[in-house]
């Protein structure tokens, strides 16, 4: 991770915090690992190699703040980009910012409007698992909301198998999952890992175990099963 990337990420988070959006946005994806350092009191052994800065909005309808996100970040050099299906992102040479919402019920193959934010979002499966248990980390003078590391690592093993996942991104997903898994073990949270895994629906459990089997740390599966 380059210093310029980290500095820009902090500035984005600060602006969201000043606008009162920090409690509405959950920072997910590999950038979350950077901020787990405060939770573990030690940085997980993971080399960040991504521009993707992803935010989960668990309940878009509950956002009361009116903020034009593209305008808020325009002076930092972010520009609006659209995919061929109309999904929006904010692109910068160092970061690409996207919003995600949980997909519930039937598959949603279109952007979800975030009218109060001047953006739209992508609906994806499994995201509700991340918002089930969140933590707040104080960084400098603001708060960052993150998925609990236990939920983060199990979710990463699942999404590494998504059919639309490029091979290089799948590898990064598993690397992040392994780094946080090991940090949790060192933090004495083996039991929490096992208990959370056993509460997952059987289909999700199978996906976690398959994700682990594709990694270079297959022994992690035994830890989940015996905990």
Coordinates of C-alpha atoms in Angstrom, one line a residue:
X1 CA 0.0 0.0 0.0
X2 CA 1.4 3.4 -1.0
X3 CA 1.3 6.3 1.4
X4 CA -0.7 8.3 -1.1
X5 CA -3.4 5.6 -1.2
X6 CA -3.7 5.5 2.6
X7 CA -3.7 9.3 2.9
X8 CA -6.5 9.6 0.3
X9 CA -8.5 6.8 2.0
X10 CA -8.2 8.6 5.4
X11 CA -9.4 11.9 3.8
X12 CA -12.4 10.1 2.2
X13 CA -13.3 8.6 5.6
X14 CA -12.9 12.0 7.4
X15 CA -15.2 13.7 5.0
X16 CA -17.9 11.0 5.4
X17 CA -17.5 11.3 9.2
X18 CA -17.9 15.1 9.1
X19 CA -21.1 14.7 7.1
X20 CA -22.5 12.3 9.6
X21 CA -22.4 9.2 7.4
X22 CA -19.8 7.1 9.3
X23 CA -22.5 5.1 11.1
X24 CA -24.4 4.4 7.8
X25 CA -21.3 3.1 5.9
X26 CA -19.5 -0.1 6.7
X27 CA -16.0 -0.3 5.2
X28 CA -15.7 -3.8 3.7
X29 CA -13.3 -5.4 1.3
X30 CA -9.6 -5.7 1.7
X31 CA -9.2 -2.1 3.0
X32 CA -10.9 -3.2 6.2
X33 CA -7.8 -5.2 7.1
X34 CA -5.7 -2.0 7.3
X35 CA -8.0 -0.7 10.1
X36 CA -8.1 -4.0 12.0
X37 CA -4.7 -3.0 13.4
X38 CA -6.3 -1.1 16.2
X39 CA -8.6 -4.1 17.1
X40 CA -5.7 -6.6 17.2
X41 CA -3.1 -4.1 18.4
X42 CA -1.0 -5.5 15.6
X43 CA -1.4 -5.3 11.8
X44 CA -2.5 -8.6 10.2
X45 CA 0.2 -9.9 7.9
X46 CA -1.3 -8.9 4.6
X47 CA 0.0 -6.8 1.7
X48 CA -2.8 -4.6 0.3
X49 CA -2.8 -4.6 -3.5
X50 CA -6.1 -3.1 -4.5
X51 CA -7.6 0.3 -5.4
X52 CA -11.1 -0.9 -4.5
X53 CA -12.6 1.0 -1.6
X54 CA -15.9 -0.6 -0.9
X55 CA -18.7 0.6 1.4
X56 CA -21.7 -1.5 2.5
X57 CA -24.9 0.3 3.2
X58 CA -27.1 -2.1 5.1
X59 CA -30.2 0.0 5.1
X60 CA -30.2 2.7 2.4
X61 CA -33.7 3.8 3.4
X62 CA -32.5 4.8 6.8
X63 CA -30.0 7.4 5.6
X64 CA -31.3 10.8 6.7
X65 CA -28.3 12.9 5.5
X66 CA -28.4 14.5 2.1
X67 CA -24.9 14.6 0.7
X68 CA -23.8 14.7 -2.9
X69 CA -20.9 12.2 -2.7
X70 CA -19.4 12.9 -6.2
X71 CA -19.4 16.7 -5.4
X72 CA -18.0 16.0 -1.9
X73 CA -15.0 14.2 -3.3
X74 CA -14.6 16.1 -6.6
X75 CA -11.7 18.3 -5.4
X76 CA -9.7 15.2 -4.5
X77 CA -9.7 14.1 -8.1
X78 CA -12.5 11.5 -8.1
X79 CA -14.6 11.3 -11.2
X80 CA -17.8 9.5 -11.9
X81 CA -17.6 6.3 -14.0
X82 CA -20.4 4.1 -15.3
X83 CA -20.4 0.4 -16.2
X84 CA -22.3 -0.8 -19.2
X85 CA -25.2 -1.6 -17.0
X86 CA -25.2 1.8 -15.3
X87 CA -23.5 1.0 -12.1
X88 CA -21.6 4.0 -10.7
X89 CA -18.2 4.3 -9.1
X90 CA -15.9 7.1 -8.3
X91 CA -12.5 6.7 -9.9
X92 CA -9.1 8.1 -8.9
X93 CA -5.6 7.0 -9.9
X94 CA -5.2 5.6 -6.4
X95 CA -8.7 4.4 -5.4
X96 CA -12.0 3.3 -6.9
X97 CA -14.9 3.9 -4.6
X98 CA -18.1 1.9 -4.8
X99 CA -21.2 1.4 -2.7
X100 CA -22.9 -2.0 -2.1
X101 CA -26.2 -3.1 -0.6
X102 CA -27.4 -6.6 0.5
X103 CA -29.3 -8.5 -2.1
X104 CA -32.5 -9.9 -0.4
X105 CA -35.1 -12.0 -2.2
X106 CA -34.9 -12.2 -5.9
X107 CA -31.8 -11.3 -7.8
X108 CA -31.4 -7.6 -8.5
X109 CA -29.7 -7.1 -11.9
X110 CA -29.8 -3.3 -11.9
X111 CA -28.3 -0.4 -9.9
X112 CA -30.0 0.5 -6.6
X113 CA -30.6 4.2 -6.3
X114 CA -29.0 6.1 -3.5
X115 CA -30.7 9.4 -4.4
X116 CA -29.8 11.2 -1.2
X117 CA -26.1 10.5 -1.9
X118 CA -26.0 11.3 -5.6
X119 CA -24.9 7.7 -6.3
X120 CA -26.2 4.2 -6.9
X121 CA -25.2 0.9 -5.5
X122 CA -24.7 -2.7 -6.5
X123 CA -26.8 -5.4 -4.7
X124 CA -24.8 -8.5 -3.8
X125 CA -25.5 -11.8 -1.9
X126 CA -24.0 -12.6 1.4
X127 CA -23.5 -8.9 2.5
X128 CA -26.1 -9.2 5.3
X129 CA -23.7 -11.5 7.0
X130 CA -21.1 -8.7 7.3
X131 CA -23.6 -6.3 8.9
X132 CA -24.8 -8.8 11.5
X133 CA -21.8 -7.9 13.7
X134 CA -19.9 -4.7 13.3
X135 CA -17.2 -2.9 15.3
X136 CA -16.2 0.7 15.5
X137 CA -12.5 1.7 15.3
X138 CA -11.2 5.1 16.2
X139 CA -8.6 6.3 13.7
X140 CA -7.1 9.7 14.3
X141 CA -10.1 11.9 15.2
X142 CA -12.9 9.9 13.6
X143 CA -14.7 6.5 13.7
X144 CA -14.6 3.8 11.1
X145 CA -17.3 1.1 11.1
X146 CA -16.1 -2.4 10.1
X147 CA -17.5 -5.9 10.0
X148 CA -16.3 -7.9 13.0
X149 CA -13.1 -9.7 11.9
X150 CA -14.7 -13.1 12.4
X151 CA -17.5 -12.3 9.9
X152 CA -15.0 -10.6 7.6
X153 CA -12.8 -13.7 7.3
X154 CA -15.6 -16.2 6.7
X155 CA -17.3 -13.9 4.2
X156 CA -14.0 -13.5 2.3
X157 CA -13.7 -17.3 1.8
X158 CA -17.3 -17.3 0.4
X159 CA -16.9 -14.4 -2.1
X160 CA -13.6 -15.7 -3.3
X161 CA -15.7 -18.3 -5.3
X162 CA -18.1 -15.9 -6.9
X163 CA -18.6 -16.7 -10.6
X164 CA -17.8 -13.1 -11.6
X165 CA -14.6 -13.0 -9.5
X166 CA -11.5 -12.6 -11.6
X167 CA -8.7 -15.1 -10.6
X168 CA -6.4 -12.4 -9.2
X169 CA -9.2 -10.9 -7.1
X170 CA -10.1 -14.4 -5.8
X171 CA -6.5 -14.9 -4.7
X172 CA -6.5 -11.5 -2.9
X173 CA -9.8 -12.4 -1.2
X174 CA -8.3 -15.6 0.2
X175 CA -5.0 -13.9 1.2
X176 CA -7.0 -11.3 3.2
X177 CA -9.2 -14.0 4.8
X178 CA -6.1 -16.1 5.9
X179 CA -4.4 -13.0 7.3
X180 CA -7.4 -12.0 9.5
X181 CA -8.1 -15.7 10.4
X182 CA -4.5 -16.0 11.8
X183 CA -4.8 -12.7 13.6
X184 CA -8.0 -13.9 15.2
X185 CA -6.3 -17.1 16.3
X186 CA -3.4 -15.1 17.8
X187 CA -6.0 -12.9 19.5
X188 CA -7.6 -15.9 21.3
X189 CA -10.8 -15.9 19.2
X190 CA -10.7 -19.5 18.0
X191 CA -13.9 -20.3 19.8
X192 CA -15.7 -17.3 18.3
X193 CA -14.7 -18.4 14.8
X194 CA -16.1 -21.9 15.4
X195 CA -19.3 -20.7 17.0
X196 CA -20.0 -18.2 14.2
X197 CA -19.2 -20.8 11.5
X198 CA -21.6 -23.3 13.1
X199 CA -24.4 -20.8 13.1
X200 CA -24.1 -20.3 9.3
X201 CA -26.6 -22.1 7.1
X202 CA -25.2 -25.3 5.7
X203 CA -24.8 -24.0 2.2
X204 CA -22.7 -21.1 3.4
X205 CA -20.6 -23.5 5.6
X206 CA -19.8 -25.6 2.5
X207 CA -18.7 -22.4 0.6
X208 CA -16.4 -21.4 3.5
X209 CA -14.8 -24.8 3.5
X210 CA -14.4 -24.9 -0.2
X211 CA -12.8 -21.4 -0.1
X212 CA -10.4 -22.7 2.5
X213 CA -9.6 -25.8 0.5
X214 CA -8.5 -23.6 -2.4
X215 CA -6.2 -21.6 -0.2
X216 CA -2.7 -22.6 0.9
X217 CA -3.9 -23.1 4.5
X218 CA -6.4 -26.1 4.3
X219 CA -5.7 -26.8 8.0
X220 CA -7.9 -23.8 8.9
X221 CA -11.0 -25.9 8.1
X222 CA -10.2 -28.3 11.0
X223 CA -10.0 -25.3 13.4
X224 CA -13.5 -24.3 12.4
X225 CA -14.9 -27.8 12.7
X226 CA -13.5 -28.6 16.1
X227 CA -14.0 -25.2 17.8

